[in-house]
Coordinates of C-alpha atoms and ligand atoms in Angstrom, one line a residue:
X25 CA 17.4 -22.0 -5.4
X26 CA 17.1 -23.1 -9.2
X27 CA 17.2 -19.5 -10.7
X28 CA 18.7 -19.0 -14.4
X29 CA 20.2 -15.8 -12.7
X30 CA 20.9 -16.7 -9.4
X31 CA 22.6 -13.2 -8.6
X32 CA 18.5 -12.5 -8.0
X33 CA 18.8 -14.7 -4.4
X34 CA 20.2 -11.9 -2.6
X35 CA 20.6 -12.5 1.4
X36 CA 22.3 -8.7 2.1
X37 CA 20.2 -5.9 2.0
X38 CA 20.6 -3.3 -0.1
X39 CA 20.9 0.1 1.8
X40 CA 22.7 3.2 -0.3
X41 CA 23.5 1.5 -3.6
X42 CA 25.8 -1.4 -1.3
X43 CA 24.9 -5.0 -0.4
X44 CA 25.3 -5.2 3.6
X45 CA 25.6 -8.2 5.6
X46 CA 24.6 -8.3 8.8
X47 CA 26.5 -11.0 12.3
X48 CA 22.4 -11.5 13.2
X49 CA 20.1 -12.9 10.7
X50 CA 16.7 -13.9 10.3
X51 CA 15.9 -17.6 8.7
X52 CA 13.6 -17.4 5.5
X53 CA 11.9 -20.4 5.4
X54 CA 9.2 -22.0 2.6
X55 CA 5.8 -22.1 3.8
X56 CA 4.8 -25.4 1.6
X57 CA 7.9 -28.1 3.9
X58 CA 8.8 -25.5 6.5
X59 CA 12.4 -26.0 4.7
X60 CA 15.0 -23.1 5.3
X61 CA 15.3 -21.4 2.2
X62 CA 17.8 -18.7 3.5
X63 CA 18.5 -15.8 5.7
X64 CA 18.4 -12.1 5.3
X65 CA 20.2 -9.3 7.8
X66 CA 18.8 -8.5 11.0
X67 CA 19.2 -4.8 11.0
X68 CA 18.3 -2.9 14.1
X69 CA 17.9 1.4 14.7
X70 CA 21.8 1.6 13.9
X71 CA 21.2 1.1 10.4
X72 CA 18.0 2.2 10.0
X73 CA 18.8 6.0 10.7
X74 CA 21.7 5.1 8.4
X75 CA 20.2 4.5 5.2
X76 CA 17.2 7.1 6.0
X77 CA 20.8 9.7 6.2
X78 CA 21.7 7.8 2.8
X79 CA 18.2 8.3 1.1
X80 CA 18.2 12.0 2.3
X81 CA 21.2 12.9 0.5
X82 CA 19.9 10.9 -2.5
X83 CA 16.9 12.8 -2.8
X84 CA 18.4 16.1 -3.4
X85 CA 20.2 14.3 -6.3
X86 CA 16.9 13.0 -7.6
X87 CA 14.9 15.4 -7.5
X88 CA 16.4 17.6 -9.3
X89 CA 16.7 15.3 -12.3
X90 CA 14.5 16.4 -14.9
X91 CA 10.7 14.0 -15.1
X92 CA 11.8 12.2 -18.2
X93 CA 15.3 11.4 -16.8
X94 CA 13.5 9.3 -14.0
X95 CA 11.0 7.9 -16.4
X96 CA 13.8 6.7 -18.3
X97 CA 15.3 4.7 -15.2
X98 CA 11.7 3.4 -13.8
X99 CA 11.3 2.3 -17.6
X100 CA 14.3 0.3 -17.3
X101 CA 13.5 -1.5 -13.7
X102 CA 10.4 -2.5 -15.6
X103 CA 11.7 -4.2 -18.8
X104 CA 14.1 -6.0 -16.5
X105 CA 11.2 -7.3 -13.9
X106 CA 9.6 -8.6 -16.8
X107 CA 13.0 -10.0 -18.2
X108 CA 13.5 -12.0 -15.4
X109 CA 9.7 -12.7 -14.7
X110 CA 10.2 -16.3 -14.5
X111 CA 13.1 -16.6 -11.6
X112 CA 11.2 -13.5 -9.4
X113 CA 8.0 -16.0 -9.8
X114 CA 10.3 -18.6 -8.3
X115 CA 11.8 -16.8 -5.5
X116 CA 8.3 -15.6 -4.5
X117 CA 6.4 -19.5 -4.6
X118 CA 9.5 -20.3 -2.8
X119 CA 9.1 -17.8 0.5
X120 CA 5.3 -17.1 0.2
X121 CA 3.7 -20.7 -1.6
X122 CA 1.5 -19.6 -3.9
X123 CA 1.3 -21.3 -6.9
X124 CA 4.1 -20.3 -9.4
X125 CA 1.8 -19.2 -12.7
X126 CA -0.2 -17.0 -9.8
X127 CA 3.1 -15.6 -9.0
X128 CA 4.1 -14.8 -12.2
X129 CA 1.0 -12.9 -12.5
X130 CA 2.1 -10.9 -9.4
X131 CA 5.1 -10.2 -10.9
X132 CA 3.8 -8.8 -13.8
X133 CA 1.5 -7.1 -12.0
X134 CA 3.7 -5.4 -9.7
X135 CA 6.0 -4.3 -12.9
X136 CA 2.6 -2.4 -14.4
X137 CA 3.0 0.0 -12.0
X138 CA 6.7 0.4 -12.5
X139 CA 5.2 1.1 -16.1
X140 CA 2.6 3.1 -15.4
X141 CA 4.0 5.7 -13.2
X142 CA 7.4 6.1 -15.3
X143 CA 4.6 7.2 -17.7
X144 CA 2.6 9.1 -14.8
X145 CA 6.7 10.7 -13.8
X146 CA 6.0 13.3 -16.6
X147 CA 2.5 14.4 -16.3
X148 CA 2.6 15.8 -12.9
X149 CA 0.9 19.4 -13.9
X150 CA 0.9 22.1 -11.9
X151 CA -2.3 24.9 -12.4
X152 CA -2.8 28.7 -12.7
X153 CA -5.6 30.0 -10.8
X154 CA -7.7 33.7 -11.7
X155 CA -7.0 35.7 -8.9
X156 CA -9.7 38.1 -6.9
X157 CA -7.2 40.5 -6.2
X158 CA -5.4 43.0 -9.3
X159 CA -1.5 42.6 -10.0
X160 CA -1.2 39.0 -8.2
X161 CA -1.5 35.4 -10.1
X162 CA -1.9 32.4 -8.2
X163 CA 0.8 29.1 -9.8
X164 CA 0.3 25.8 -8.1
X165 CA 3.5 24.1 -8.1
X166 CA 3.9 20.2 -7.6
X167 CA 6.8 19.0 -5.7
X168 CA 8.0 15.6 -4.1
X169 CA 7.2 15.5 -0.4
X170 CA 10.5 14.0 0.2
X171 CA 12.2 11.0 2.0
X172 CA 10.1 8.0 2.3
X173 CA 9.6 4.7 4.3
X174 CA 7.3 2.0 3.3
X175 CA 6.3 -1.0 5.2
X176 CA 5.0 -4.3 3.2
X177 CA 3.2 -7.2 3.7
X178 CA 4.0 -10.9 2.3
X179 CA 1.2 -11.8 0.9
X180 CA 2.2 -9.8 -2.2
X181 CA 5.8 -9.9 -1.7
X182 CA 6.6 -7.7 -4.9
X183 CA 3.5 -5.9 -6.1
X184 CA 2.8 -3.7 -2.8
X185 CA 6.5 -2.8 -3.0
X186 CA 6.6 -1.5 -6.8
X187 CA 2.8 0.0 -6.0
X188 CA 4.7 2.3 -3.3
X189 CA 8.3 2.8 -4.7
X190 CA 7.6 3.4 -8.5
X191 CA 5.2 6.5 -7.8
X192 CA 7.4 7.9 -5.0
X193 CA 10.2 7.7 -7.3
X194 CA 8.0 8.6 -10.2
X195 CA 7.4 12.2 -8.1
X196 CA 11.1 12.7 -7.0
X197 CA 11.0 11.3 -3.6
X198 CA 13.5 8.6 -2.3
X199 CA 12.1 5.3 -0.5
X200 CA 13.8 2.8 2.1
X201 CA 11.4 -0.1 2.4
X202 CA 11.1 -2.4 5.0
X203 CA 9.4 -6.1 3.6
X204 CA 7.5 -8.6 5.6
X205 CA 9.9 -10.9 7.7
X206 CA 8.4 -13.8 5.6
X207 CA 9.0 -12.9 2.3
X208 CA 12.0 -10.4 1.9
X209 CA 13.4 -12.2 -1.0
X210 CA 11.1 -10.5 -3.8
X211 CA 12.2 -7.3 -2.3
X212 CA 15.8 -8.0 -2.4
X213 CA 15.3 -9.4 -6.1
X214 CA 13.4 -6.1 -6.8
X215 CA 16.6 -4.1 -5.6
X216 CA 18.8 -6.1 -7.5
X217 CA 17.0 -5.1 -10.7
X218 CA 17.0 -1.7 -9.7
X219 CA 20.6 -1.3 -9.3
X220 CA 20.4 -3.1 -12.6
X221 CA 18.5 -0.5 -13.8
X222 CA 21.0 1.9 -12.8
X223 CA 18.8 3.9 -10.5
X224 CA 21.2 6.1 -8.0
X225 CA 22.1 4.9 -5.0
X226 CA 20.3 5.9 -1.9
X227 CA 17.8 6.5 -4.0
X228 CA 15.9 2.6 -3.9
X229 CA 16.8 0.8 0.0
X230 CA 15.7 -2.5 1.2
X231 CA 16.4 -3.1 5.0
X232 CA 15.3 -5.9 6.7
X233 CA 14.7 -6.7 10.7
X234 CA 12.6 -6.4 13.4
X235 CA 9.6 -4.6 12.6
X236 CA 8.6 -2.5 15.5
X237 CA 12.2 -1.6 16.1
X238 CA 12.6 -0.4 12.1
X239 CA 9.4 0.7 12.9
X240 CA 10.0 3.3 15.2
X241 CA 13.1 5.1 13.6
X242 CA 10.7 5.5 10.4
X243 CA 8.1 7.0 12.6
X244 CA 10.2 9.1 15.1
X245 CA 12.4 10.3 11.8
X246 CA 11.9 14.0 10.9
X247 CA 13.8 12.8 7.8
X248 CA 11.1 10.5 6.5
X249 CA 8.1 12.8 5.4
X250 CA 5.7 10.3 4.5
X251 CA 4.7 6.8 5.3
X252 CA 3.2 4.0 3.2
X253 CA 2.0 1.0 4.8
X254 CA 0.4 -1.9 3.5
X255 CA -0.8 -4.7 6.1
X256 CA -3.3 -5.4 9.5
X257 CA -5.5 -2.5 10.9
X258 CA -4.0 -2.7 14.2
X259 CA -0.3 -2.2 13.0
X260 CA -1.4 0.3 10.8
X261 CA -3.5 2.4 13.7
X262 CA -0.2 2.0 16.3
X263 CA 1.9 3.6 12.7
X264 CA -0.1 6.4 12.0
X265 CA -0.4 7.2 15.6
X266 CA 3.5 7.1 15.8
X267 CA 3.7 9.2 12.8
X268 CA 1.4 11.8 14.2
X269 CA 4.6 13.2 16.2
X270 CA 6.4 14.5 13.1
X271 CA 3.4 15.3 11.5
X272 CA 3.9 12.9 8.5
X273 CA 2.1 11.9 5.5
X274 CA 0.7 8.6 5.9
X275 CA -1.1 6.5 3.2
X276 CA -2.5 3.3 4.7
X277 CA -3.8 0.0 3.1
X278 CA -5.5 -1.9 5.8
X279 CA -7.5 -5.1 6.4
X280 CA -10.7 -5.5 4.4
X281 CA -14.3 -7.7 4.9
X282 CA -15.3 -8.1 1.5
X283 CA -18.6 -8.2 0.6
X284 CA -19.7 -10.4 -2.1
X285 CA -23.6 -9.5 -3.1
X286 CA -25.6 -11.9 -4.9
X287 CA -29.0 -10.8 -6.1
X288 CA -32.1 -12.7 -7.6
X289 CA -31.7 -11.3 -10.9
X290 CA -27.8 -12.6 -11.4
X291 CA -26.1 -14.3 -14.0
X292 CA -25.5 -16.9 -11.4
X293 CA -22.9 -19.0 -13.6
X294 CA -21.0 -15.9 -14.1
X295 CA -21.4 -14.8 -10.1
X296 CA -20.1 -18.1 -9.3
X297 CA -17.6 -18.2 -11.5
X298 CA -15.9 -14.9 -9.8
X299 CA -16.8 -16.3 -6.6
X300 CA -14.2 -18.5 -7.0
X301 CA -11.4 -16.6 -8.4
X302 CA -11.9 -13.8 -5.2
X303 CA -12.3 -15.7 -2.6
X304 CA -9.6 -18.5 -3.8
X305 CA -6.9 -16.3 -5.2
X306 CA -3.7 -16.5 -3.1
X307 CA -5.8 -18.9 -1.0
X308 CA -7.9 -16.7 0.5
X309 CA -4.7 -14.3 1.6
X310 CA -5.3 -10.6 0.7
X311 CA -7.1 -7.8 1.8
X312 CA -9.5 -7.7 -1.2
X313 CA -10.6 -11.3 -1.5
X314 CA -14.2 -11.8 -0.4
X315 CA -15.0 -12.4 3.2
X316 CA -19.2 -13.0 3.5
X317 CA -21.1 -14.1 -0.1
X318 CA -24.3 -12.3 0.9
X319 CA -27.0 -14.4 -1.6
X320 CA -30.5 -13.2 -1.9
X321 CA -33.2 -16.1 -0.8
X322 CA -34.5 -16.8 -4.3
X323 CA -30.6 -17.8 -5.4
X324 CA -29.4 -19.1 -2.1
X325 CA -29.6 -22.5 -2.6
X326 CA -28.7 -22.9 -6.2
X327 CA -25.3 -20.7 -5.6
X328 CA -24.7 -22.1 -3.2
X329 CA -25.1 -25.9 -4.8
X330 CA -22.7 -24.3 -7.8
X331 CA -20.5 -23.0 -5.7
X332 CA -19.3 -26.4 -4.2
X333 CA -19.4 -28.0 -7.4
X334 CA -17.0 -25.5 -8.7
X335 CA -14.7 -25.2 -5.7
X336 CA -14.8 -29.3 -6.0
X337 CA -13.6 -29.4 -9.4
X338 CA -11.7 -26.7 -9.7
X339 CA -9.3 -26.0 -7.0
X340 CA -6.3 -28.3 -6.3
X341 CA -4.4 -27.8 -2.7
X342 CA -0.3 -28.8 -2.9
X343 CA 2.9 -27.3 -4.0
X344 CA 3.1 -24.4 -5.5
X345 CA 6.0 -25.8 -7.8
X346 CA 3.1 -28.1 -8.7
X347 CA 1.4 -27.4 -12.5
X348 CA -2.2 -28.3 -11.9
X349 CA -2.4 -26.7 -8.4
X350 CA -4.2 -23.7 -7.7
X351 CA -4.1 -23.7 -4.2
X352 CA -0.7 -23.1 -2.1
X353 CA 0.0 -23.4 1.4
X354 CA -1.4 -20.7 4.3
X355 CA 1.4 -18.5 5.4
X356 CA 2.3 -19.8 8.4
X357 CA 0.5 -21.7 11.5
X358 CA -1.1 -18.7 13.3
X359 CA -3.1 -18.7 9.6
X360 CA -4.2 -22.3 9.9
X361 CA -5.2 -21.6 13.9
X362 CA -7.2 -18.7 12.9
X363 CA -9.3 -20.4 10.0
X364 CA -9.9 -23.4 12.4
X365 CA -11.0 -21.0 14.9
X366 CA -13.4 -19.0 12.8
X367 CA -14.7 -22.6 10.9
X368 CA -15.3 -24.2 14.2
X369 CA -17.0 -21.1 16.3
X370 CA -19.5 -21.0 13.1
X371 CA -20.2 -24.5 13.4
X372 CA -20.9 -24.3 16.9
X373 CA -24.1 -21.8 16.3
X374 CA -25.5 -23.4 13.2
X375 CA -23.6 -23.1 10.2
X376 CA -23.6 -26.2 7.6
X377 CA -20.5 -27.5 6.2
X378 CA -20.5 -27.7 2.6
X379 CA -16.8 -28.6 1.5
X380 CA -13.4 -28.1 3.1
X381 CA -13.3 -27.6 6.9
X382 CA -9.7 -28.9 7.6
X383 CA -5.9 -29.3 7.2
X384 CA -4.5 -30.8 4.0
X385 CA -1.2 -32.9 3.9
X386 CA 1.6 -34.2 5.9
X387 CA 3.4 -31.2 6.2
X388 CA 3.6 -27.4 5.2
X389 CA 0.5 -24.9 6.0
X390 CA -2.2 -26.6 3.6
X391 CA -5.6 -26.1 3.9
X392 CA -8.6 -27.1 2.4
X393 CA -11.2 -24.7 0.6
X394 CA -13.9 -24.3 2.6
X395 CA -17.4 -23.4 2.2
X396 CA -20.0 -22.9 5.0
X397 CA -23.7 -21.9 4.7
X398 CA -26.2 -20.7 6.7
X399 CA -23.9 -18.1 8.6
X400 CA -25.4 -15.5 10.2
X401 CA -23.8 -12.2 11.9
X402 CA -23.6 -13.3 15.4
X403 CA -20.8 -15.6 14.0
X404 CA -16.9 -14.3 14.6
X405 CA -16.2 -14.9 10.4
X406 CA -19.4 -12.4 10.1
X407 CA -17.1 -10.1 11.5
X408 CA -12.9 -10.5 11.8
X409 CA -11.1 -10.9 8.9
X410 CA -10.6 -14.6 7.5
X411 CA -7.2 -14.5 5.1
X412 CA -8.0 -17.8 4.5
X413 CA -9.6 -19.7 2.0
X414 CA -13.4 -19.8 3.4
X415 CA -16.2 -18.6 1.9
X416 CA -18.9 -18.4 4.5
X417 CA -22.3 -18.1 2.9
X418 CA -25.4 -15.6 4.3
X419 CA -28.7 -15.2 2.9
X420 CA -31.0 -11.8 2.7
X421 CA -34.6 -10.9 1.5
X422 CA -34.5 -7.4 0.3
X423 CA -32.2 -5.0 -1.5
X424 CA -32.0 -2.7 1.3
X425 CA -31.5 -5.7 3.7
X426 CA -28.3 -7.0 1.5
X427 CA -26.6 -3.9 1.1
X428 CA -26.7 -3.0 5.3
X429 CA -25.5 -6.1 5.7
X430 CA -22.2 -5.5 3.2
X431 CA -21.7 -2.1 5.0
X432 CA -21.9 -3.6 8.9
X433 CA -18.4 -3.7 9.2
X434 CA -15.9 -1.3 10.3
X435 CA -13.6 -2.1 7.0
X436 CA -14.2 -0.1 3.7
X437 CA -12.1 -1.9 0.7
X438 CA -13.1 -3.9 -1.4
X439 CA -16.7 -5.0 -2.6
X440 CA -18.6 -6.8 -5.0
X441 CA -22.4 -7.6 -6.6
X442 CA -24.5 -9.2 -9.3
X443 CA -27.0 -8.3 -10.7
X444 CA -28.4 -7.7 -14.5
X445 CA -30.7 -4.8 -13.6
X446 CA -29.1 -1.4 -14.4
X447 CA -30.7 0.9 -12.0
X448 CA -30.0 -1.5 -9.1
X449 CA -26.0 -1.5 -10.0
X450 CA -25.6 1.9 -9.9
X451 CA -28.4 2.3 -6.8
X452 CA -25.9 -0.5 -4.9
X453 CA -22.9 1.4 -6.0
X454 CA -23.6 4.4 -4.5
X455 CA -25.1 3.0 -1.3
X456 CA -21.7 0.8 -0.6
X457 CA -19.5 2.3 1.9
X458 CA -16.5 0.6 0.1
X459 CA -13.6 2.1 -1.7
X460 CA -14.1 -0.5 -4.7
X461 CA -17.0 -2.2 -6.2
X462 CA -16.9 -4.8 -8.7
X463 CA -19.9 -4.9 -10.6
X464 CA -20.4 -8.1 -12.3
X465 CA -16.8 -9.0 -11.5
X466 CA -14.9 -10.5 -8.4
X467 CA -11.5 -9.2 -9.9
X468 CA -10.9 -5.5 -9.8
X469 CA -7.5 -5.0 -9.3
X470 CA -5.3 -2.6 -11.9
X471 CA -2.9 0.0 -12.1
X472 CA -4.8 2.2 -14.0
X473 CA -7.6 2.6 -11.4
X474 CA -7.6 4.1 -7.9
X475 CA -6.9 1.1 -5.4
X476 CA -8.1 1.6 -1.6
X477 CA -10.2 1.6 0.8
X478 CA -12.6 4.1 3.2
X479 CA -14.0 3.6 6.9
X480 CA -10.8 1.3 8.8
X481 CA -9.5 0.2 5.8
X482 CA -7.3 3.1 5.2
X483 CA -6.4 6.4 3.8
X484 CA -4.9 7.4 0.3
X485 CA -5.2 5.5 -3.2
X486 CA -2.7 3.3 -4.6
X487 CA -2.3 3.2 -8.8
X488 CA -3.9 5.3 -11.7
X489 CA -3.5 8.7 -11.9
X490 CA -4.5 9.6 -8.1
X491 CA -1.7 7.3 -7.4
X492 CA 1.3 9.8 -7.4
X493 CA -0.6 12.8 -5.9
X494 CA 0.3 10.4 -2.1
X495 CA 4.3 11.3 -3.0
X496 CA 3.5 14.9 -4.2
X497 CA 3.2 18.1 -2.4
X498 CA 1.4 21.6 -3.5
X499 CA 3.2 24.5 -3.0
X500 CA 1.1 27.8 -3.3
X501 CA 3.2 30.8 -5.2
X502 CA 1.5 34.1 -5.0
X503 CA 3.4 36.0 -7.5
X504 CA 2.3 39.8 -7.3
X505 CA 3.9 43.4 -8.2
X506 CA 2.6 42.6 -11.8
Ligands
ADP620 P1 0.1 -9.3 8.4 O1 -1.1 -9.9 9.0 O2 0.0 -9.0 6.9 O3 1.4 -9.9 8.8 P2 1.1 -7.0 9.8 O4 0.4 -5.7 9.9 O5 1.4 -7.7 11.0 O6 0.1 -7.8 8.9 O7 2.4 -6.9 8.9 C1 2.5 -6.1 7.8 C2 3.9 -5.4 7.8 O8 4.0 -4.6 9.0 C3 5.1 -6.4 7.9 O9 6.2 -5.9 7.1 C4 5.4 -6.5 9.3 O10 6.7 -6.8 9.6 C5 5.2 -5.0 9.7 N1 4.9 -4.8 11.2 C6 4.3 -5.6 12.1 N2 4.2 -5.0 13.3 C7 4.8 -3.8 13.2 C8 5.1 -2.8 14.1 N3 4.7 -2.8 15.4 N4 5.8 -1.7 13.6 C9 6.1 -1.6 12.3 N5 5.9 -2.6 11.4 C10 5.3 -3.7 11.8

């Protein structure tokens, strides 16, 4: 790999402060030529319940630092994330395709919430409560809930990895992570940084393998108090089920079916023009792009017209190493079959073809952006998620109409509407069943705000102040005799 540091291209993992090598190994390999890029350890339960002993002992060590000690050393992972923004961009277009200023982007976003919660590390406030009964005060104390595993996707190979580690350590908790199979080199990168950064060992682990085997030992631990998982709604069910037998914490960022509300009093240039950037970004590959533009009759056709003219002239499919593409590669082939699958069942009962519809290039996971229109719910992309770049198009008549179509789905994440009258964006608001709704925006990600979702889509908010209360206990001290 062409880093400028290449000690970032890390193929051990890095379990209590040591890089470990492994006899097995998994192949890394880019998603743009199908190339090898590398290989990372295949760890198994062995090693697992090793570094979960490691992190144990670490914690008692870290918690017991004072706040602004482990401010100081979050601090310090985050100026060097940013420091080497440009070769963690590279490592991540290499192993996950998307294009390299979009994964710059990530990078930085992922290091705001290293940022933000070495601030948020010494503002965790207890209360005192007035107390019914004479000689007794009631203290709320705050404390970390204690070792932690979290489980990450690739399709944001380093920001839902800082999102989880940087509050846990933030509160005083200790993490292992497990990364996605496809994209462990962010992670590793990250952990290089964070020994960097000086943080104790045991404190920060990276462990890669098979997933349901590390999988299990996370679950089954009584060591690991808490859970954070980031990825499909059926892994996520079979993990909080498993987690059920110790009794553990769980947040959960699940699948998502975003809604995309366009109403007759729009700014349609400016609804079209998010369109775009939420259901393109990453080529259609996370949880919070939009799934179903839901256009209200009197706008239908002319969003939908400016929608292809846009997705036309804007968005270039290739290499993500390329400068003037936007779009990268699908992660693998099951992506590609899935997309096909859901393009050609809609086209089967009615739906109209506006651009896109098949594979691009020679070789890699390309795939053209897509737009279909007149969809309708019978229709499997009414319904599964599409993590792919297809924007299917419905039409509605009334408000009430529109917004029970956004809510029919079992998912709860993200959503999103346009409209210029007041009282209908804080009327649609309300009546949304999502965790977030972009009003007049298709972009609503940030670590200052509350990221998650309700209904199937998962439990517990990631970022913003909320953020850290998911790696913080209350303890209830009832002091009396006064
Ligand atoms: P995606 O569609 O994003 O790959 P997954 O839920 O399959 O969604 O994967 C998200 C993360 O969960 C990855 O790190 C993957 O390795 C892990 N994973 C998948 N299956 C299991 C499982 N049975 N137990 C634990 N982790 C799993």
């Amino acid at each position: 790999m062409k880093l400028q540091n290449s000690d970032l291209f890390r193929q051990q993992c890095y379990l209590n402060g040591k890089w470990v090598t492994a006899e097995k190994t998994i192949e890394v390999l880019n998603p743009a030529d199908n190339s090898v890029l590398g290989s990372v350890p295949s760890f198994g339960a062995e090693e697992t319940r090793g570094v979960i002993e490691a992190a144990k002992d670490a914690y008692v060590i870290w918690k017991n630092l004072t706040a602004k000690e482990r401010s100081d050393y979050l601090r310090r992972w985050f100026d060097l994330i940013v420091a080497h923004k440009e070769d963690l961009a590279y490592i991540m277009t290499s192993e996950q395709g998307k294009p390299l200023a979009e994964a710059e982007g990530e990078v930085l976003y992922g290091a705001s919430y290293v940022e933000w919660f070495a601030e948020e590390a010494k503002r965790v406030y207890g209360d005192t409560i007035p107390m019914s009964q004479k000689g007794k005060r009631i203290v709320v104390l705050k404390e970390p809930v204690g070792v932690c595993a979290a489980i990450t996707p690739w399709n944001f190979p380093s920001a839902m990895i800082t999102r989880k580690a940087a509050p846990a350590l933030a509160a005083g908790c200790s993490i292992v992570v497990k990364p996605a199979a496809q994209t462990p080199f962010s992670a590793l990168a990250l952990a290089e940084l964070a020994d960097r950064a000086g943080i104790p060992k045991g404190v920060f682990n990276v462990i890669t393998g098979p997933a349901r085997t590390i999988g299990e030992e996370f679950t089954s631990s009584a060591i690991i108090r808490k859970l954070s998982f980031t990825g499909s709604t059926p892994v996520g069910k079979k993990l909080m089920a498993a987690c059920s037998n110790t009794v553990k914490k769980v947040s959960l960022e699940l699948g998502g079916h975003a809604p995309f509300i366009v109403f007759d009093d729009a700014d349609i240039d400016a609804a079209v023009r998010d369109a775009v950037a939420s259901k393109y970004r990453n080529s259609g590959q996370t949880c919070v792009c939009t799934n179903r533009f839901i256009v209200q009759e009197g706008v239908y056709q002319r969003f939908a017209e400016k929608l292809t003219v846009a997705v036309k002239e804007q968005l270039r499919v290739g290499s993500g190493f390329d400068k003037d593409v936007n779009q990268g590669p699908l992660i693998d082939l099951n992506a590609i079959l899935k997309v096909e699958e859901q393009i050609k069942d809609a086209c089967d009962k009615g739906a109209t073809l506006l651009a896109g519809g098949k594979r691009w290039g020679e070789s890699g996971y390309f795939f053209e952006p897509t737009i279909l229109m007149n969809v309708t719910t019978d229709m499997k992309i009414a319904r599964e998620e599409t993590f792919g770049p297809v924007a299917p198009i419905f039409v509605f008549k009334e408000e009430s109409e529109g917004v029970a179509m956004a809510n029919d789905s079992e998912y709860g994440l993200a959503s999103y509407f346009f409209s210029q009258d007041i009282a209908r964006c804080w009327r649609v608001t309300e009546a949304l069943e999502y965790g977030m709704v972009g009003v007049n925006t298709g972009i609503l990600s940030s670590e200052a705000a509350p990221f998650g979702g309700m209904k199937e889509s998962g439990i517990g908010r990631e970022g913003s102040k909320y953020g850290i209360e998911e790696y913080l206990e209350i303890k209830y001290m009832c002091l009396g005799g006064l």
